[in-house]
């Protein structure tokens, strides 16, 4: 028999109870230690990381936003079936990929960058480096190239022959969901609340479409930001380019308008001021249930080194969410957009 939480329970206890109820319907995945290593390509493709880094340098030099595109691709890949390159697959007559799922459609870019990386890898080491590994390494390099931290990327992932259109909508956090739902989606992947708050810091770079932040700017933005002069001016600009009723759905604006092209901790400062662009971001600080998340936001706002260290650790942990099926029937794709069959 289920027991009701006592009225004298702390807010943290109530939150834990609610999360338990939320998670009981899921089979929890685990971001544990998969069969990955730092030495996987030591003899088979020793120049793999150098090749990827060079291509990412060219891509980011050409367009700074490319760094955010690659990071987003990596996130969306790992949250569906694990980090198996499934997000890169194209639809065919007999196969439905993930690119055209509503959450991904018009949101994901950078596929051409991965194509160029893969072409160079195939020239150097044919059928050796998986697309999933190339994407994981590219995401690390993208972060570094815009001022973020470095971390070692364990490799040895295989590419999936399958994808899941349905899991995109189930697994990937939306822009307007509440805090409990955000936490649930991360814990489902085996990632902690600390991982969630640190990984959300990726929104220190990149852009969001009007459809993602419309509800926020016509909702509680004024309440959370207390309408200080800077916030008031920013809100007016946002509303001028993103009308409340229809139109300009694909207009984009920076998630972090203070330093949109620099990977730093200013994202957390925006949350402290109540100026998070997405509802799901501002929830980390403003939700009444955000006892733990609020403390972490404050910590990373005050200590950029702590943010960098945790972001690096959490990125490795997320990258370790592999698809176990790929170690039975996975492959190293010759072309990241299509299986080898």
Short mmCIF file of C-alpha atoms in Angstrom, two decimals:
data_model
loop_
_atom_site.label_atom_id
_atom_site.label_comp_id
_atom_site.label_asym_id
_atom_site.label_seq_id
_atom_site.Cartn_x
_atom_site.Cartn_y
_atom_site.Cartn_z
CA UNK A 1 0.00 0.00 0.00
CA UNK A 2 1.28 3.47 -0.87
CA UNK A 3 1.60 5.93 1.97
CA UNK A 4 0.91 9.62 1.72
CA UNK A 5 3.78 11.98 2.55
CA UNK A 6 3.53 13.41 6.03
CA UNK A 7 2.68 17.11 6.28
CA UNK A 8 5.87 17.56 8.30
CA UNK A 9 8.05 16.25 5.49
CA UNK A 10 10.64 18.68 4.14
CA UNK A 11 10.24 20.10 0.65
CA UNK A 12 13.17 17.90 -0.46
CA UNK A 13 11.36 14.79 0.86
CA UNK A 14 8.17 15.76 -0.95
CA UNK A 15 10.13 16.30 -4.17
CA UNK A 16 11.77 12.88 -3.82
CA UNK A 17 8.37 11.30 -3.23
CA UNK A 18 6.93 12.94 -6.34
CA UNK A 19 9.91 11.85 -8.39
CA UNK A 20 9.50 8.26 -7.21
CA UNK A 21 5.90 8.29 -8.39
CA UNK A 22 6.97 9.77 -11.71
CA UNK A 23 9.77 7.26 -12.31
CA UNK A 24 7.89 4.08 -11.35
CA UNK A 25 6.50 3.86 -14.90
CA UNK A 26 9.97 3.90 -16.48
CA UNK A 27 12.71 1.36 -16.87
CA UNK A 28 15.72 3.36 -15.75
CA UNK A 29 18.69 3.45 -18.10
CA UNK A 30 22.18 3.67 -16.70
CA UNK A 31 25.03 5.95 -17.70
CA UNK A 32 27.55 3.44 -16.40
CA UNK A 33 30.87 2.22 -17.73
CA UNK A 34 30.38 0.79 -21.25
CA UNK A 35 33.13 -1.01 -23.18
CA UNK A 36 34.85 2.25 -24.11
CA UNK A 37 38.50 3.21 -23.72
CA UNK A 38 40.97 5.96 -24.47
CA UNK A 39 43.17 3.60 -26.49
CA UNK A 40 40.56 2.18 -28.87
CA UNK A 41 42.00 3.81 -32.02
CA UNK A 42 45.62 3.94 -30.87
CA UNK A 43 46.81 1.50 -33.53
CA UNK A 44 43.88 1.42 -35.98
CA UNK A 45 43.50 5.18 -36.50
CA UNK A 46 45.98 7.15 -34.38
CA UNK A 47 45.20 10.45 -36.15
CA UNK A 48 41.44 10.25 -35.64
CA UNK A 49 41.20 13.00 -33.01
CA UNK A 50 43.53 15.30 -34.96
CA UNK A 51 41.39 14.91 -38.09
CA UNK A 52 38.20 15.69 -36.19
CA UNK A 53 39.76 18.66 -34.42
CA UNK A 54 40.99 20.18 -37.69
CA UNK A 55 37.56 19.92 -39.30
CA UNK A 56 35.89 21.43 -36.24
CA UNK A 57 38.37 24.30 -36.22
CA UNK A 58 37.45 25.10 -39.81
CA UNK A 59 33.73 24.80 -39.08
CA UNK A 60 33.76 27.07 -36.02
CA UNK A 61 36.06 29.58 -37.72
CA UNK A 62 33.58 29.76 -40.59
CA UNK A 63 30.52 30.06 -38.32
CA UNK A 64 30.64 30.18 -34.52
CA UNK A 65 27.12 28.74 -34.26
CA UNK A 66 28.46 25.46 -35.63
CA UNK A 67 29.80 24.69 -32.17
CA UNK A 68 26.28 24.78 -30.72
CA UNK A 69 24.92 22.73 -33.64
CA UNK A 70 27.35 19.87 -32.97
CA UNK A 71 26.77 19.91 -29.22
CA UNK A 72 23.01 19.76 -29.76
CA UNK A 73 23.42 16.85 -32.18
CA UNK A 74 25.41 14.95 -29.57
CA UNK A 75 22.81 15.59 -26.85
CA UNK A 76 19.91 14.53 -29.07
CA UNK A 77 21.82 11.44 -30.16
CA UNK A 78 22.63 10.25 -26.64
CA UNK A 79 19.10 10.77 -25.28
CA UNK A 80 17.60 8.39 -27.87
CA UNK A 81 18.93 4.81 -27.81
CA UNK A 82 22.18 6.01 -26.30
CA UNK A 83 25.11 7.60 -28.17
CA UNK A 84 24.89 5.45 -31.28
CA UNK A 85 24.75 7.88 -34.18
CA UNK A 86 21.05 7.17 -34.76
CA UNK A 87 20.26 10.91 -34.97
CA UNK A 88 22.40 11.12 -38.12
CA UNK A 89 20.38 8.60 -40.14
CA UNK A 90 18.19 9.76 -43.03
CA UNK A 91 14.69 8.51 -43.76
CA UNK A 92 14.39 6.06 -46.64
CA UNK A 93 11.49 4.24 -48.25
CA UNK A 94 11.83 1.43 -45.71
CA UNK A 95 13.36 3.28 -42.75
CA UNK A 96 12.18 6.08 -40.46
CA UNK A 97 14.93 8.04 -38.75
CA UNK A 98 14.84 10.66 -36.03
CA UNK A 99 15.57 13.85 -37.97
CA UNK A 100 11.95 14.59 -38.84
CA UNK A 101 10.48 14.00 -35.39
CA UNK A 102 8.80 17.28 -34.28
CA UNK A 103 11.40 18.01 -31.59
CA UNK A 104 14.27 17.58 -34.07
CA UNK A 105 12.70 19.04 -37.19
CA UNK A 106 14.07 22.53 -37.92
CA UNK A 107 16.05 22.29 -34.68
CA UNK A 108 19.05 20.16 -35.61
CA UNK A 109 21.82 21.33 -37.92
CA UNK A 110 25.48 20.50 -38.48
CA UNK A 111 25.00 17.21 -40.31
CA UNK A 112 27.20 18.47 -43.13
CA UNK A 113 30.04 19.01 -40.66
CA UNK A 114 29.84 15.38 -39.56
CA UNK A 115 29.77 14.37 -43.23
CA UNK A 116 33.05 16.19 -43.85
CA UNK A 117 34.63 14.68 -40.74
CA UNK A 118 33.55 11.20 -41.75
CA UNK A 119 34.85 11.65 -45.30
CA UNK A 120 38.29 12.56 -43.96
CA UNK A 121 38.25 9.67 -41.48
CA UNK A 122 37.29 7.19 -44.19
CA UNK A 123 40.13 8.44 -46.35
CA UNK A 124 42.63 7.99 -43.50
CA UNK A 125 41.22 4.85 -41.83
CA UNK A 126 38.45 3.17 -43.85
CA UNK A 127 35.58 1.58 -41.88
CA UNK A 128 37.32 2.17 -38.55
CA UNK A 129 35.96 5.20 -36.67
CA UNK A 130 32.25 5.12 -35.92
CA UNK A 131 30.00 8.10 -36.56
CA UNK A 132 28.94 7.99 -32.91
CA UNK A 133 32.56 8.37 -31.78
CA UNK A 134 33.22 11.10 -34.32
CA UNK A 135 30.22 13.07 -33.03
CA UNK A 136 31.25 12.64 -29.38
CA UNK A 137 34.78 13.89 -30.07
CA UNK A 138 33.51 16.72 -32.27
CA UNK A 139 31.21 17.89 -29.44
CA UNK A 140 34.19 18.11 -27.10
CA UNK A 141 36.23 20.04 -29.65
CA UNK A 142 33.30 22.35 -30.37
CA UNK A 143 33.13 23.23 -26.67
CA UNK A 144 36.84 23.97 -26.43
CA UNK A 145 36.84 26.10 -29.58
CA UNK A 146 34.34 28.56 -28.08
CA UNK A 147 36.11 28.85 -24.73
CA UNK A 148 34.76 25.86 -22.85
CA UNK A 149 36.50 23.06 -20.96
CA UNK A 150 38.40 20.08 -22.36
CA UNK A 151 37.73 16.47 -21.41
CA UNK A 152 39.06 13.13 -22.58
CA UNK A 153 36.49 11.25 -24.68
CA UNK A 154 36.42 7.46 -24.22
CA UNK A 155 35.77 5.79 -27.58
CA UNK A 156 34.72 2.47 -29.06
CA UNK A 157 31.03 3.13 -29.75
CA UNK A 158 29.34 1.32 -32.61
CA UNK A 159 26.79 2.84 -34.95
CA UNK A 160 23.22 1.70 -34.70
CA UNK A 161 21.30 0.25 -37.61
CA UNK A 162 18.08 1.45 -36.03
CA UNK A 163 16.55 4.73 -34.89
CA UNK A 164 13.51 5.71 -32.84
CA UNK A 165 11.21 8.45 -34.06
CA UNK A 166 8.94 7.94 -31.04
CA UNK A 167 11.69 8.16 -28.41
CA UNK A 168 12.68 11.62 -29.61
CA UNK A 169 9.41 13.01 -28.27
CA UNK A 170 9.50 10.83 -25.15
CA UNK A 171 13.11 11.30 -24.08
CA UNK A 172 14.30 14.77 -25.10
CA UNK A 173 13.33 17.60 -22.71
CA UNK A 174 11.07 20.21 -24.27
CA UNK A 175 11.40 23.96 -23.87
CA UNK A 176 8.22 24.35 -21.83
CA UNK A 177 8.17 21.37 -19.48
CA UNK A 178 8.24 21.66 -15.69
CA UNK A 179 11.11 20.86 -13.36
CA UNK A 180 9.88 17.41 -12.32
CA UNK A 181 9.57 16.35 -15.95
CA UNK A 182 13.06 17.67 -16.74
CA UNK A 183 14.56 15.76 -13.81
CA UNK A 184 12.65 12.62 -14.79
CA UNK A 185 14.04 12.66 -18.32
CA UNK A 186 17.62 13.00 -17.08
CA UNK A 187 17.31 10.36 -14.38
CA UNK A 188 15.76 8.03 -16.95
CA UNK A 189 19.10 8.28 -18.75
CA UNK A 190 21.01 7.51 -15.55
CA UNK A 191 22.03 11.15 -15.10
CA UNK A 192 21.73 12.96 -11.77
CA UNK A 193 20.18 16.31 -10.89
CA UNK A 194 23.72 17.70 -10.71
CA UNK A 195 24.40 16.39 -14.23
CA UNK A 196 21.18 18.00 -15.42
CA UNK A 197 21.96 21.47 -14.09
CA UNK A 198 25.55 21.33 -15.38
CA UNK A 199 24.58 20.02 -18.82
CA UNK A 200 21.85 22.66 -19.11
CA UNK A 201 24.72 25.14 -19.03
CA UNK A 202 25.31 24.24 -22.69
CA UNK A 203 22.68 26.91 -23.32
CA UNK A 204 25.39 29.47 -22.70
CA UNK A 205 25.83 29.17 -26.49
CA UNK A 206 23.37 28.58 -29.29
CA UNK A 207 20.04 29.93 -30.41
CA UNK A 208 16.37 29.10 -29.85
CA UNK A 209 13.46 29.39 -32.25
CA UNK A 210 10.50 31.66 -31.50
CA UNK A 211 8.28 28.59 -31.07
CA UNK A 212 10.49 27.48 -28.18
CA UNK A 213 10.43 30.71 -26.17
CA UNK A 214 7.10 32.30 -27.12
CA UNK A 215 5.29 30.83 -24.10
CA UNK A 216 8.01 32.14 -21.82
CA UNK A 217 8.11 35.75 -22.99
CA UNK A 218 4.33 36.06 -22.99
CA UNK A 219 4.12 34.13 -19.73
CA UNK A 220 6.03 34.63 -16.48
CA UNK A 221 9.13 36.40 -17.84
CA UNK A 222 8.03 39.68 -16.26
CA UNK A 223 7.44 38.00 -12.90
CA UNK A 224 10.75 36.16 -12.67
CA UNK A 225 12.88 39.04 -13.98
CA UNK A 226 11.21 41.65 -11.74
CA UNK A 227 11.38 43.87 -14.82
CA UNK A 228 14.73 45.48 -14.16
CA UNK A 229 15.65 47.98 -16.94
CA UNK A 230 17.89 45.53 -18.82
CA UNK A 231 15.32 42.75 -18.68
CA UNK A 232 12.57 45.15 -19.75
CA UNK A 233 14.56 46.21 -22.81
CA UNK A 234 15.43 42.63 -23.70
CA UNK A 235 11.80 41.51 -23.36
CA UNK A 236 10.62 44.26 -25.69
CA UNK A 237 13.19 43.16 -28.27
CA UNK A 238 12.10 39.53 -27.94
CA UNK A 239 8.42 40.40 -28.38
CA UNK A 240 9.15 42.58 -31.39
CA UNK A 241 10.62 39.62 -33.26
CA UNK A 242 8.39 36.86 -31.86
CA UNK A 243 4.69 37.84 -31.97
CA UNK A 244 2.31 36.25 -29.50
CA UNK A 245 -0.07 34.87 -32.11
CA UNK A 246 1.54 33.15 -35.07
CA UNK A 247 4.19 34.38 -37.43
CA UNK A 248 7.99 34.33 -37.34
CA UNK A 249 8.02 30.87 -35.76
CA UNK A 250 11.50 30.18 -37.09
CA UNK A 251 13.04 33.46 -35.98
CA UNK A 252 15.98 32.67 -33.68
CA UNK A 253 17.54 34.53 -30.79
CA UNK A 254 20.47 33.79 -28.48
CA UNK A 255 19.83 31.60 -25.45
CA UNK A 256 22.42 33.73 -23.63
CA UNK A 257 22.22 37.27 -24.98
CA UNK A 258 25.12 38.46 -22.78
CA UNK A 259 27.86 36.35 -24.41
CA UNK A 260 26.16 34.21 -27.08
CA UNK A 261 29.36 33.01 -28.77
CA UNK A 262 31.39 32.28 -25.64
CA UNK A 263 31.12 29.15 -23.54
CA UNK A 264 31.08 30.62 -20.00
CA UNK A 265 28.83 30.70 -16.94
CA UNK A 266 26.76 33.76 -17.86
CA UNK A 267 23.78 31.45 -18.54
CA UNK A 268 23.50 30.91 -14.79
CA UNK A 269 23.70 34.65 -14.11
CA UNK A 270 20.70 35.09 -16.41
CA UNK A 271 18.78 32.51 -14.40
CA UNK A 272 19.60 34.35 -11.17
CA UNK A 273 18.14 37.49 -12.73
CA UNK A 274 15.06 35.60 -13.91
CA UNK A 275 15.97 36.08 -17.57
CA UNK A 276 16.25 32.49 -18.75
CA UNK A 277 14.92 32.38 -22.30
CA UNK A 278 13.24 28.99 -22.03
CA UNK A 279 10.74 27.97 -19.39
CA UNK A 280 12.68 24.75 -18.84
CA UNK A 281 15.83 26.77 -18.08
CA UNK A 282 14.27 29.26 -15.69
CA UNK A 283 12.57 26.41 -13.84
CA UNK A 284 15.99 25.35 -12.55
CA UNK A 285 16.10 28.48 -10.41
CA UNK A 286 12.54 29.73 -10.04
CA UNK A 287 10.53 26.55 -9.47
CA UNK A 288 9.24 26.13 -5.90
CA UNK A 289 10.42 22.54 -6.17
CA UNK A 290 13.93 23.55 -7.19
CA UNK A 291 15.60 23.32 -3.78
CA UNK A 292 18.62 21.43 -5.05
CA UNK A 293 18.69 22.90 -8.56
CA UNK A 294 18.56 26.47 -7.23
CA UNK A 295 21.65 25.84 -5.10
CA UNK A 296 23.51 24.43 -8.10
CA UNK A 297 22.57 27.39 -10.31
CA UNK A 298 23.94 29.74 -7.65
CA UNK A 299 27.09 27.63 -7.31
CA UNK A 300 27.89 27.65 -11.02
CA UNK A 301 27.10 31.36 -11.31
CA UNK A 302 29.60 32.14 -8.55
CA UNK A 303 32.24 29.58 -9.52
CA UNK A 304 32.95 29.13 -13.26
CA UNK A 305 35.68 26.58 -12.53
CA UNK A 306 33.19 24.39 -10.66
CA UNK A 307 30.83 24.64 -13.65
CA UNK A 308 33.55 23.68 -16.14
CA UNK A 309 34.67 20.74 -14.03
CA UNK A 310 31.16 19.39 -13.57
CA UNK A 311 30.21 20.00 -17.19
CA UNK A 312 33.22 17.97 -18.33
CA UNK A 313 32.41 15.14 -15.92
CA UNK A 314 28.75 15.12 -16.91
CA UNK A 315 29.56 15.14 -20.64
CA UNK A 316 31.70 12.02 -20.20
CA UNK A 317 28.88 10.42 -18.23
CA UNK A 318 26.33 11.28 -20.89
CA UNK A 319 28.67 10.07 -23.63
CA UNK A 320 28.89 6.75 -21.81
CA UNK A 321 25.20 6.09 -22.43
CA UNK A 322 25.73 3.58 -25.20
CA UNK A 323 23.28 1.36 -27.04
CA UNK A 324 24.03 -2.21 -25.88
CA UNK A 325 22.43 -3.64 -29.01
CA UNK A 326 25.17 -2.10 -31.14
CA UNK A 327 27.75 -4.42 -29.57
CA UNK A 328 25.78 -7.33 -30.99
CA UNK A 329 24.69 -6.05 -34.39
CA UNK A 330 26.11 -2.54 -34.68
CA UNK A 331 28.54 -1.35 -37.32
CA UNK A 332 30.94 1.38 -38.39
CA UNK A 333 29.03 3.27 -41.05
CA UNK A 334 30.84 4.32 -44.20
CA UNK A 335 28.35 7.17 -44.59
CA UNK A 336 26.84 8.56 -41.39
CA UNK A 337 23.49 9.19 -43.08
CA UNK A 338 22.86 5.57 -44.06
CA UNK A 339 23.51 2.08 -42.73
CA UNK A 340 25.97 -0.09 -44.66
CA UNK A 341 23.32 -2.50 -45.85
#
